[in-house]
CSV table of C-alpha atoms in Angstrom, one decimal:
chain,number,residue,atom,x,y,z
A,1,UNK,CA,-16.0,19.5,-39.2
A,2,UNK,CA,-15.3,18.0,-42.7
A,3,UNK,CA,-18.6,18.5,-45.3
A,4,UNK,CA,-21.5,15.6,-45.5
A,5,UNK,CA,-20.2,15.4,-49.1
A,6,UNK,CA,-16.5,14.1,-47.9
A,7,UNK,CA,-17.8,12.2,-44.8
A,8,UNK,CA,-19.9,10.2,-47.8
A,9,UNK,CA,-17.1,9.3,-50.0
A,10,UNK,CA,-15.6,7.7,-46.7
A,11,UNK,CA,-18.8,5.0,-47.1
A,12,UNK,CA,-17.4,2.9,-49.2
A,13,UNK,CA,-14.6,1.7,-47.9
A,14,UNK,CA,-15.9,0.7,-44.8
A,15,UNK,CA,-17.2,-2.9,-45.8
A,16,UNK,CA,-13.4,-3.4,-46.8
A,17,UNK,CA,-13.0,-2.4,-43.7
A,18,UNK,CA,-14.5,-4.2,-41.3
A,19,UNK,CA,-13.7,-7.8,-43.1
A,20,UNK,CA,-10.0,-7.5,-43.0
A,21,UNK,CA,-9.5,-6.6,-39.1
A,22,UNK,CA,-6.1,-7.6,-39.2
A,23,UNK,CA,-4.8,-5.6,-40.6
A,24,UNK,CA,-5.8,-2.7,-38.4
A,25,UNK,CA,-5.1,-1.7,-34.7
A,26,UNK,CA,-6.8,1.3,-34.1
A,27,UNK,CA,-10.0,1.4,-32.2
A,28,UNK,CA,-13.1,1.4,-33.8
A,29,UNK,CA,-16.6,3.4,-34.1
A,30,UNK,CA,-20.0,1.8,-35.2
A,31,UNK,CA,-23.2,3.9,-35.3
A,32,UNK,CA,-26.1,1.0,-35.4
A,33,UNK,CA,-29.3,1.4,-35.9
A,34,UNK,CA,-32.3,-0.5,-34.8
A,35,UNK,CA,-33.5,-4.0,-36.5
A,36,UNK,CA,-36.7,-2.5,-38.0
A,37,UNK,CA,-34.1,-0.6,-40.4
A,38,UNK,CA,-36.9,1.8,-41.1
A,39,UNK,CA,-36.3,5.3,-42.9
A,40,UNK,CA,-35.2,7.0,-39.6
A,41,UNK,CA,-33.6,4.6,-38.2
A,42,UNK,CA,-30.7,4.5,-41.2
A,43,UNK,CA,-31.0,8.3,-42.0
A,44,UNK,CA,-30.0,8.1,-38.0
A,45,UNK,CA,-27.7,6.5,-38.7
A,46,UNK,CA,-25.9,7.9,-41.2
A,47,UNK,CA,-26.4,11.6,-40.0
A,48,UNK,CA,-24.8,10.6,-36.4
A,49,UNK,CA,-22.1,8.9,-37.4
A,50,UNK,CA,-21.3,12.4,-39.5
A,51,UNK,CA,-22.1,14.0,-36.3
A,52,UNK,CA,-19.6,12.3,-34.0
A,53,UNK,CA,-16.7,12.6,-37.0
A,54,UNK,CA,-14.6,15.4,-36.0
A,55,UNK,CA,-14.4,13.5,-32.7
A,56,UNK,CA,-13.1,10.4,-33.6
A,57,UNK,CA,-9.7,10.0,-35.6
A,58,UNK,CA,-11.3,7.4,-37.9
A,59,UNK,CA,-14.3,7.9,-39.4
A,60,UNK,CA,-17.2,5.9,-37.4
A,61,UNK,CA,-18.8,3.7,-39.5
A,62,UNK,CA,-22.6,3.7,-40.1
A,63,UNK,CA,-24.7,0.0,-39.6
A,64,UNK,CA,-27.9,-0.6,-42.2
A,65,UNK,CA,-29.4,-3.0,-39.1
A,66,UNK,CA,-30.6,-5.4,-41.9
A,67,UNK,CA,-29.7,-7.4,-44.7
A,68,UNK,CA,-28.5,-5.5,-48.0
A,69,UNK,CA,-31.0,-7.8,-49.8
A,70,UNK,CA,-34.1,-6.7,-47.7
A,71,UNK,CA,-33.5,-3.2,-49.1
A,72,UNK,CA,-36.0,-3.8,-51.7
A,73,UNK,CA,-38.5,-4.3,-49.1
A,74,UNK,CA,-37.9,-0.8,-48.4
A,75,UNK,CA,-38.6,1.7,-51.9
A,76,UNK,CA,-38.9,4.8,-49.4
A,77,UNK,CA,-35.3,4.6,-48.1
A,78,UNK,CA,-33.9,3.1,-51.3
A,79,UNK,CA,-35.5,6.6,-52.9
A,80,UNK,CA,-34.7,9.1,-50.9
A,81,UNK,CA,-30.7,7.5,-50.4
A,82,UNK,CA,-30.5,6.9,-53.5
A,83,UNK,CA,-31.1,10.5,-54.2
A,84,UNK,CA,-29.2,12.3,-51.6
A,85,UNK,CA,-26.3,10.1,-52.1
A,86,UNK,CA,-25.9,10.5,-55.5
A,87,UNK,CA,-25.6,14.4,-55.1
A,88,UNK,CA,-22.0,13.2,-53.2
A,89,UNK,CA,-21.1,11.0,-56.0
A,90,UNK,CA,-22.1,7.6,-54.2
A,91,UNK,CA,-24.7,5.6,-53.7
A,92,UNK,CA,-26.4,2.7,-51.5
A,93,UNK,CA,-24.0,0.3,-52.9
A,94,UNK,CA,-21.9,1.8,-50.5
A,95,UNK,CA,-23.5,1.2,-47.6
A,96,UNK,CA,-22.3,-1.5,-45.1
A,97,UNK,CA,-25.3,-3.7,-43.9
A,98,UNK,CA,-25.8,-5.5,-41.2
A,99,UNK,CA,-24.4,-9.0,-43.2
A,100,UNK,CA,-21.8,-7.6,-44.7
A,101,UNK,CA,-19.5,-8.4,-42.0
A,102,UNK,CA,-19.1,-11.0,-38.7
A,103,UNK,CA,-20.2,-9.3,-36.1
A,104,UNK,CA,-19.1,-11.7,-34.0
A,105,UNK,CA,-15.2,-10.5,-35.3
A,106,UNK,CA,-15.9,-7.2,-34.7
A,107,UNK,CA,-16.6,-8.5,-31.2
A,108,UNK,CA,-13.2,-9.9,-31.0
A,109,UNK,CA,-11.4,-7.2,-32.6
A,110,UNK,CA,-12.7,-4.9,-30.0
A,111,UNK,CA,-12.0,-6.8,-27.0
A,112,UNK,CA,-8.4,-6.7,-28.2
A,113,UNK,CA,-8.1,-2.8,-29.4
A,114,UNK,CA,-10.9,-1.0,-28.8
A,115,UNK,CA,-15.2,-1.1,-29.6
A,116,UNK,CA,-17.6,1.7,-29.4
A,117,UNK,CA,-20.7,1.3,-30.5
A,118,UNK,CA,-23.7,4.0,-30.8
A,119,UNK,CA,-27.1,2.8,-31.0
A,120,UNK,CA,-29.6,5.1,-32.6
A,121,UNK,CA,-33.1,4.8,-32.6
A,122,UNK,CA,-33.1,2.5,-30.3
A,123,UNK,CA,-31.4,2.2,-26.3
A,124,UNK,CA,-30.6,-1.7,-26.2
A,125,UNK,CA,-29.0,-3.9,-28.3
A,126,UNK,CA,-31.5,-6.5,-30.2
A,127,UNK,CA,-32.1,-10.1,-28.8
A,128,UNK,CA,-29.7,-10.8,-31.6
A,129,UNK,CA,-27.1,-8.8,-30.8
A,130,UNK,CA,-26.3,-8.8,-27.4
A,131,UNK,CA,-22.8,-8.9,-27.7
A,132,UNK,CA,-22.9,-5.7,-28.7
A,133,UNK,CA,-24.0,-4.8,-25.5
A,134,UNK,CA,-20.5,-3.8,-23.2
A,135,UNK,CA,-19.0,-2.0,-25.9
A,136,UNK,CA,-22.2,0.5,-26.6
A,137,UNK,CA,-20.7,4.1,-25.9
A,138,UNK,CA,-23.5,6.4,-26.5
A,139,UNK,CA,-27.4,6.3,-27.0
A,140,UNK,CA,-29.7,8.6,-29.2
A,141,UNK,CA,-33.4,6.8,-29.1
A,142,UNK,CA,-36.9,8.0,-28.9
A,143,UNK,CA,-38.4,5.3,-26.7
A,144,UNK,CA,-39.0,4.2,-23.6
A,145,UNK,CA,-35.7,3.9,-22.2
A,146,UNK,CA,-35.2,-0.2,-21.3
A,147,UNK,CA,-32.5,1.0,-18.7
A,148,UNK,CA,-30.0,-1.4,-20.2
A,149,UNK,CA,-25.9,-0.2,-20.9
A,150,UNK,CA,-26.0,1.8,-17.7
A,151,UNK,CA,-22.3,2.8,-18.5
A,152,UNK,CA,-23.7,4.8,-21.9
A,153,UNK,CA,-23.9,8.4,-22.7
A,154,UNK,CA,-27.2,8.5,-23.5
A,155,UNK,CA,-30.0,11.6,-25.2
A,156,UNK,CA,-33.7,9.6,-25.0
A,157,UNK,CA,-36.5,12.1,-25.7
A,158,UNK,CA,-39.7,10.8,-26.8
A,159,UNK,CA,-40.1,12.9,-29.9
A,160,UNK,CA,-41.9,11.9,-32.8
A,161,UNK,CA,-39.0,11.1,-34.9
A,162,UNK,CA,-35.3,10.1,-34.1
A,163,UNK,CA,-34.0,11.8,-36.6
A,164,UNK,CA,-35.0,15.2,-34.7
A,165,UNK,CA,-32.6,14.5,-32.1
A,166,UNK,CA,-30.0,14.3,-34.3
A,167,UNK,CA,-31.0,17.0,-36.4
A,168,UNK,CA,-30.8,18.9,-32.8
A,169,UNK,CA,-26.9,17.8,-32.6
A,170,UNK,CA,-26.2,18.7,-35.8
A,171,UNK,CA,-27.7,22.3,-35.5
A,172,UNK,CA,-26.0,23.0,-32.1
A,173,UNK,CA,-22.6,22.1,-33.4
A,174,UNK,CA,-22.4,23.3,-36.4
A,175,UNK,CA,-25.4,25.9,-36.9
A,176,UNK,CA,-26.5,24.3,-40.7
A,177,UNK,CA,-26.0,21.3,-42.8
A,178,UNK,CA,-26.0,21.1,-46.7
A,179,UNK,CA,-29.0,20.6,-48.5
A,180,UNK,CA,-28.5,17.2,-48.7
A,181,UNK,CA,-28.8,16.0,-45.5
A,182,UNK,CA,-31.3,18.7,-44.6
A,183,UNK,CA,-33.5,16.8,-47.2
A,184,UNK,CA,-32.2,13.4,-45.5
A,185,UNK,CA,-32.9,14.5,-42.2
A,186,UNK,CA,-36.7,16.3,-42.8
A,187,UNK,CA,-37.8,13.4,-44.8
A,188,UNK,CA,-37.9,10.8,-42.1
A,189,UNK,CA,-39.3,13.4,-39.6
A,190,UNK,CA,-42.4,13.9,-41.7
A,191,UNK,CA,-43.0,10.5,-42.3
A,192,UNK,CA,-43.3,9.6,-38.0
A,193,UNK,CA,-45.2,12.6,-37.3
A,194,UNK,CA,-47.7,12.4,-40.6
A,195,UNK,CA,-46.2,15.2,-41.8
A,196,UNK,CA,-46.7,17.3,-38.7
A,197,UNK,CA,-50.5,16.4,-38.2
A,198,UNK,CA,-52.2,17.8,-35.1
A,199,UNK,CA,-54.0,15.1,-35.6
A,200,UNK,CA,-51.8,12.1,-35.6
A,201,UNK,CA,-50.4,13.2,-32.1
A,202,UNK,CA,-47.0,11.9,-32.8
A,203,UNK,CA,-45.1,15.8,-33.2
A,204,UNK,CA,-43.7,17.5,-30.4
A,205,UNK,CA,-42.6,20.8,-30.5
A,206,UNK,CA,-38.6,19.7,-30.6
A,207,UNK,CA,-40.0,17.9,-34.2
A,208,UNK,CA,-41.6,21.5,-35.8
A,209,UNK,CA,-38.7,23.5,-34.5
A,210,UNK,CA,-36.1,21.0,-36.7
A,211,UNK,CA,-38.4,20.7,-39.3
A,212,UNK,CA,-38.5,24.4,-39.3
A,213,UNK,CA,-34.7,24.5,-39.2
A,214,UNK,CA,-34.0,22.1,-42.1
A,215,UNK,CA,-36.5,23.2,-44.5
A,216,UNK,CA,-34.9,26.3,-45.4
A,217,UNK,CA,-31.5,24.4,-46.4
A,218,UNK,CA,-33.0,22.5,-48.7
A,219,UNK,CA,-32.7,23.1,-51.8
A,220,UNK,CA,-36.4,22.6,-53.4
A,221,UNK,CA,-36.9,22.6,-57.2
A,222,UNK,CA,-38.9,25.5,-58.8
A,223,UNK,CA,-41.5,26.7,-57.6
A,224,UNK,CA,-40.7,27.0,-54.2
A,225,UNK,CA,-42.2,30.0,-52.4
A,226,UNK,CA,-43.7,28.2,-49.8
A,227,UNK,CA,-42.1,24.8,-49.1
A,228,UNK,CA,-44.0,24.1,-46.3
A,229,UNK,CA,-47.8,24.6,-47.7
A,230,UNK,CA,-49.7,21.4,-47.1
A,231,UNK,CA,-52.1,22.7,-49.9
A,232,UNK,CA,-49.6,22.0,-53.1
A,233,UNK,CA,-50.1,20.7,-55.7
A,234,UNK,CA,-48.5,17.2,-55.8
A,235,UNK,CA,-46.1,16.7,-59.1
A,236,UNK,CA,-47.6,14.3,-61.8
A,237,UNK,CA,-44.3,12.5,-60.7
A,238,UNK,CA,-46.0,11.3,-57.3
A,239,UNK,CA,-48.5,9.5,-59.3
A,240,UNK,CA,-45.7,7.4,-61.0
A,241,UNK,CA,-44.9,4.0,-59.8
A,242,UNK,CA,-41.3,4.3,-61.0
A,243,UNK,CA,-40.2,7.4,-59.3
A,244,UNK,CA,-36.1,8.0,-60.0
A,245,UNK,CA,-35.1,10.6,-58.1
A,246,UNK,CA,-36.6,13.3,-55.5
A,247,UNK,CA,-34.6,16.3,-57.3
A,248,UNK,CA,-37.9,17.5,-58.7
A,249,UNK,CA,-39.6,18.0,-55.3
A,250,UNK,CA,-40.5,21.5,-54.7
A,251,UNK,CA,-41.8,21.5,-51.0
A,252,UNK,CA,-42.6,18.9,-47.9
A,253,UNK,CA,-45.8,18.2,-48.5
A,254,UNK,CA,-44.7,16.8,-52.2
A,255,UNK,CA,-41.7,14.6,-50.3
A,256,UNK,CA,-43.9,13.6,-47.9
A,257,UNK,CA,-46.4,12.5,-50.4
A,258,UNK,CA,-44.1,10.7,-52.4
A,259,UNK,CA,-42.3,8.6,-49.8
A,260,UNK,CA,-45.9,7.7,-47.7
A,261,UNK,CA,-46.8,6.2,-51.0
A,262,UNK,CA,-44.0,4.3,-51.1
A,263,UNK,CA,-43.8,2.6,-47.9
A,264,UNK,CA,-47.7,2.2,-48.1
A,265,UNK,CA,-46.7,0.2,-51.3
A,266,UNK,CA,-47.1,-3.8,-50.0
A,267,UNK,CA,-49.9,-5.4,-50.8
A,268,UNK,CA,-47.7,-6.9,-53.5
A,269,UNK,CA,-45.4,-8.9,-50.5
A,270,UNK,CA,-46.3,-12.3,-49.6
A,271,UNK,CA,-47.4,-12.5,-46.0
A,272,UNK,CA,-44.0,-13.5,-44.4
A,273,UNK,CA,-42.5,-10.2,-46.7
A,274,UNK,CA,-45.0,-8.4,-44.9
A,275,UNK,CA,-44.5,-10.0,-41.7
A,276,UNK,CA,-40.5,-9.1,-41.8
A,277,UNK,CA,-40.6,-6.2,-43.3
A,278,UNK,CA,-40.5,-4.0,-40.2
A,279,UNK,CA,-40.1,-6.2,-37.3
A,280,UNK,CA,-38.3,-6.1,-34.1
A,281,UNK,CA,-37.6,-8.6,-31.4
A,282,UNK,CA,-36.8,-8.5,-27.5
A,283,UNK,CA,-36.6,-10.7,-24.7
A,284,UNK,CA,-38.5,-9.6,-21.8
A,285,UNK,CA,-39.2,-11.2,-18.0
A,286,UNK,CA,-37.8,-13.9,-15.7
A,287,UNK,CA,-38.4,-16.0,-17.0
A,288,UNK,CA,-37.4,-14.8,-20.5
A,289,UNK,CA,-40.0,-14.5,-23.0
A,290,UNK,CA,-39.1,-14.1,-26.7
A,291,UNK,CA,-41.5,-11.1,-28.1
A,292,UNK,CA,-42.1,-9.9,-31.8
A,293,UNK,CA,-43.7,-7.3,-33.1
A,294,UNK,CA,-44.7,-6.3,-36.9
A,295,UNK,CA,-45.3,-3.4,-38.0
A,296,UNK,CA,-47.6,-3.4,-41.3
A,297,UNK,CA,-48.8,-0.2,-43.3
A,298,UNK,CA,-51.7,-2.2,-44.9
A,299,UNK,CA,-54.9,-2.5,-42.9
A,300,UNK,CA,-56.3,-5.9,-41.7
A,301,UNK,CA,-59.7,-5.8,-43.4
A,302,UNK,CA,-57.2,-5.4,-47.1
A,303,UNK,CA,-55.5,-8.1,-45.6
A,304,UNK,CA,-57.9,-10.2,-44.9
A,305,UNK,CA,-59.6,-9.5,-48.1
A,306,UNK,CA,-56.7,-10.4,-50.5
A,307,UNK,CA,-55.7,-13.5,-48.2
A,308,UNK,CA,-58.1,-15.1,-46.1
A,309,UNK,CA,-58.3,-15.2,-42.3
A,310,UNK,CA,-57.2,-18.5,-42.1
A,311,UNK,CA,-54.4,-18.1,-44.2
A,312,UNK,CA,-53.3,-14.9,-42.7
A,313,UNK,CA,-53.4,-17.1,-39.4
A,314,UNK,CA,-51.5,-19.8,-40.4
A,315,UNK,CA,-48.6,-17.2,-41.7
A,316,UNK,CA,-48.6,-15.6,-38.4
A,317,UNK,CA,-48.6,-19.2,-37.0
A,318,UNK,CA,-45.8,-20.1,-39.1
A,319,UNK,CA,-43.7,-17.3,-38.5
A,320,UNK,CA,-44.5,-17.8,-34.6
A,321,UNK,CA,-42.2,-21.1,-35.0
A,322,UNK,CA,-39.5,-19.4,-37.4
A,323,UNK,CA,-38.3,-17.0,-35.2
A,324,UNK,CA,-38.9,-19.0,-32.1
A,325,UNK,CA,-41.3,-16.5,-30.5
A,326,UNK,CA,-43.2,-16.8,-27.3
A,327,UNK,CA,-45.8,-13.8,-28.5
A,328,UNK,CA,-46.1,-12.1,-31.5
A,329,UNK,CA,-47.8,-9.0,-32.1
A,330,UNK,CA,-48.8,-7.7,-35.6
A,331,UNK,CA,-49.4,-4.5,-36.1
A,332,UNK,CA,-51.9,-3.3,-39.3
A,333,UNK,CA,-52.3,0.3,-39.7
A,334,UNK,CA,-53.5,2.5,-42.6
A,335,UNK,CA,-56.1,3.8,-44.0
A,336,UNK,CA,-59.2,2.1,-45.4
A,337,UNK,CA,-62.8,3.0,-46.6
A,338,UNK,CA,-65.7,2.7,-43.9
A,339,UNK,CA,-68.2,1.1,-45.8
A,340,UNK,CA,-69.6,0.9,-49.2
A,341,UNK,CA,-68.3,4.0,-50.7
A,342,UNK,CA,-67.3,5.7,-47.3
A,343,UNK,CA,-64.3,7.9,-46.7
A,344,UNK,CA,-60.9,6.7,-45.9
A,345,UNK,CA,-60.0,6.9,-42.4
A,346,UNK,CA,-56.5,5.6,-40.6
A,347,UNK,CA,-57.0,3.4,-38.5
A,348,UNK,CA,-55.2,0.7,-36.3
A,349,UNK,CA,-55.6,-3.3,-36.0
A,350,UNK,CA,-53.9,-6.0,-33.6
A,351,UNK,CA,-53.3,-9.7,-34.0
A,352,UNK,CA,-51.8,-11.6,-30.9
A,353,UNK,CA,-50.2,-15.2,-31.3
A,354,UNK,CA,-48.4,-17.7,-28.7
A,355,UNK,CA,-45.7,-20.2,-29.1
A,356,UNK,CA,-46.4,-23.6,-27.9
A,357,UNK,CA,-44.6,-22.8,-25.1
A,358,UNK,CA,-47.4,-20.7,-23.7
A,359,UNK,CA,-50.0,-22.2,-22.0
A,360,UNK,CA,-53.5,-21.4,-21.8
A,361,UNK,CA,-53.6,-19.2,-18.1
A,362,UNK,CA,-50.6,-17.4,-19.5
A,363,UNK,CA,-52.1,-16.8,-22.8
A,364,UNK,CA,-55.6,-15.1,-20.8
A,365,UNK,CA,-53.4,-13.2,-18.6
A,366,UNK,CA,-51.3,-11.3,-21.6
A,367,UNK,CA,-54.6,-11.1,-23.2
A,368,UNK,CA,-56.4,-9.7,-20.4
A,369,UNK,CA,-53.5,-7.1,-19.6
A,370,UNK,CA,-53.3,-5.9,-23.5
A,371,UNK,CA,-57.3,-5.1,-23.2
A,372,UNK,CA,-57.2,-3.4,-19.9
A,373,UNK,CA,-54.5,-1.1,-21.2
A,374,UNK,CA,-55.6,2.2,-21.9
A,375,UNK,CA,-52.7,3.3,-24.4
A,376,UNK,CA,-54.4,0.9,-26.8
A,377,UNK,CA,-58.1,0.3,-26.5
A,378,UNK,CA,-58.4,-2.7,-28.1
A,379,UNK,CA,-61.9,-4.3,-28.9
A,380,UNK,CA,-62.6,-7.7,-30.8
A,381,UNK,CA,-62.3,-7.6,-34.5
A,382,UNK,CA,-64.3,-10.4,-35.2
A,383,UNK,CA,-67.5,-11.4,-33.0
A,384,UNK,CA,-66.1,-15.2,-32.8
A,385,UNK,CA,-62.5,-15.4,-31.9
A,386,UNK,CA,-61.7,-18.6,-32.6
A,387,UNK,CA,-58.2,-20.5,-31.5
A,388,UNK,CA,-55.1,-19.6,-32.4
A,389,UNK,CA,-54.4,-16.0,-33.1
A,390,UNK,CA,-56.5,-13.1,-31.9
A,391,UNK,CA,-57.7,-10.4,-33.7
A,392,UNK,CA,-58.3,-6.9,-32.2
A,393,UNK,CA,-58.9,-3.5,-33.6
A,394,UNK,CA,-57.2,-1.3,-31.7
A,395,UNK,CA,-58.8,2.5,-31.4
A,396,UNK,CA,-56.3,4.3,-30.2
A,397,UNK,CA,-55.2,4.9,-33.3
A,398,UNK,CA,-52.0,7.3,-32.2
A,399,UNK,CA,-50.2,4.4,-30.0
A,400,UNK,CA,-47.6,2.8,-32.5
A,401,UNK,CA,-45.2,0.4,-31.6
A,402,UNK,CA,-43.2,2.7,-29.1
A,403,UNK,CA,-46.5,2.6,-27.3
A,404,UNK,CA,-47.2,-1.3,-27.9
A,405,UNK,CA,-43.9,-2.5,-26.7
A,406,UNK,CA,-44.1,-1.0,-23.4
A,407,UNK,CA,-47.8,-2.1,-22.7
A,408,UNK,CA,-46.8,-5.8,-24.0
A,409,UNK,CA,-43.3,-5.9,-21.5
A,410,UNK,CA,-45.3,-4.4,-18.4
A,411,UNK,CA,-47.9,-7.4,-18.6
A,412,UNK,CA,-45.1,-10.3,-19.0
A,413,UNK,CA,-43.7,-8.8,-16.5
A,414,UNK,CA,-46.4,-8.8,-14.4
A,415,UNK,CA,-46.6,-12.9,-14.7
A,416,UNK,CA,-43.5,-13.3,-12.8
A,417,UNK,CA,-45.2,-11.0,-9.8
């Protein structure tokens, strides 16, 4: 296999690419990865696309599922890209996003010489992009599997992290990686299992034996006797808002540090920003039912505090009607004091909204099926629930979307019965 640092410099011409289709015949390889664009889903994608390359005669080109604007929603992944990147000479600029091309020409091109697509991190195409859908090849995900593209090759483990699975690829065909990518791949690892935490209950054993396989490839800054301590000291650089470059870190508890920090980093987004930020949307049931769900690392109560319940309802409202949705689900979750001068503790929040589409039986049965199901114990956050949305606090703190999407399809589907 060529090195990480030569499949890089291949990055950049593949915007070029993909908007001058005529002039090409040969058949051609997308690695996509999921709508959320989240830190493992793109480190996915980018590290299986360099996976499948000796394979493929030209080079499969990695997807940033979202738009290249929306990357400054995202400081974590703009950091550590940024930084691993650069060590190969490039940069994010030479990415391709998600509308940097027509999909819909892709589409074309393929039915004429050839389409494979690899989804990674997740195992259907998006409500969006079900065009996609005959051409998909191959599948590495670590959720439920939606038993869609029955005609896929497909690896779906529910690890903590997708980026273990192809960390697990990587190791069995080629036996190491440079340090770059080891960095690219541990980093997203530790940020979906909490940096490993007992605790958390998101780490399997297939996550600690990768983790345990990348971390001596990197290559950490001075001091680094014992990368893996969770008891180092944190560099003063952590503390910095403008942090440049993650050469200085000298274990995983520091990169871990650092990049939490940053993704925890939105209570400066307006509430749609927040809303957007990491969302994903399916359609689910016969009939169909058009489902969203948000993903927010700011708790409720902060939340509420900085905006208001009733405008934080009437931005859920109003995105309700933007993306045409028949539920919504947003997701709070983070950390917050218990009290006057109490301890921070993580913790886990729901709100629920309907479309106008939705009447009121239907809106008590999904309601009544979310509360009955034991993956999320969810109790009332306020003592009057009002109309409009609902507001839970969910205690089982461990069940994150991959847990919530599943509960949420099982009870629409249920209304049909």
């Amino acid at each position: 296999m060529k090195g990480f640092g030569l499949f890089v410099k291949t990055l950049a011409a593949n915007t070029a690419r993909l908007n001058s289709l005529d002039a090409h015949t040969g058949r051609l390889t997308l690695v996509l990865g999921n709508e959320s664009a989240d830190l493992d889903s793109m480190v996915s994608s980018l590290a299986l696309a360099y996976a499948l390359s000796p394979t493929i005669s030209a080079p499969p080109i990695p997807i940033i599922n979202t738009n290249r604007s929306d990357m400054t929603l995202r400081p974590e992944s703009t950091l550590l890209l940024r930084t691993t990147l650069q060590a190969n000479d490039s940069g994010i600029d030479a990415l391709t996003f998600i509308d940097d091309f027509d999909v819909t020409r892709v589409v074309s091109y393929g039915h004429k010489h050839g389409l494979d697509v690899w989804l990674v991190d997740h195992n259907a195409p998006a409500s969006r992009q079900t065009e996609l859908e005959p051409f998909v090849r191959g599948i590495v995900d670590h959720h439920v599997d939606e038993n869609r593209c029955p005609q896929a090759e497909r690896q779906i483990e529910l690890v903590g992290s997708c980026a273990t699975l192809v960390a697990e690829r990587l190791r069995n065909t080629l036996g190491s990686v440079e340090p770059e990518l080891a960095k690219m791949l541990v980093a997203p690892i530790l940020i979906d299992t909490s940096e490993l935490s007992s605790t958390a209950r998101r780490a399997t054993d297939k996550d600690i034996e990768m983790v345990s396989w990348l971390v001596p490839q990197v290559e950490w800054a001075w001091p680094s006797a014992n990368p893996v301590s969770t008891d180092s000291a944190v560099a003063d650089q952590e503390s910095s808002d403008e942090v440049e470059s993650l050469d200085h870190v000298s274990s995983t508890h520091e990169l871990y540090k650092i990049l939490d920090k940053l993704k925890g980093k939105v209570s400066h987004l307006s509430a749609r920003d927040l809303l957007r930020k990491d969302y994903k949307q399916w359609t689910v049931g016969s009939p169909a039912w058009t489902v969203g769900i948000s993903s927010i690392s700011y708790r409720l109560q902060k939340w509420i505090k900085r905006d208001s319940r009733k405008q934080i309802k009437k931005a859920v409202e109003k995105w309700v009607d933007e993306q045409k949705l028949d539920v919504a689900l947003v997701m709070t979750h983070g950390k917050a004091k218990q009290g006057k001068g109490g301890v921070k503790v993580y913790g886990r929040d729901l709100i629920v909204a309907f479309g106008q589409s939705v009447n009121e039986e239907q809106q008590r049965r999904v309601l009544d099926g979310l509360q009955r199901s034991e993956l999320l114990g969810l109790g009332p956050f306020f003592e009057d629930q009002d109309t409009g949305p609902v507001f839970f606090n969910q205690t089982r703190t461990e069940s994150s979307r991959k847990q919530v999407f599943p509960a949420i399809k099982a009870v629409i589907e249920s209304l049909s019965i």
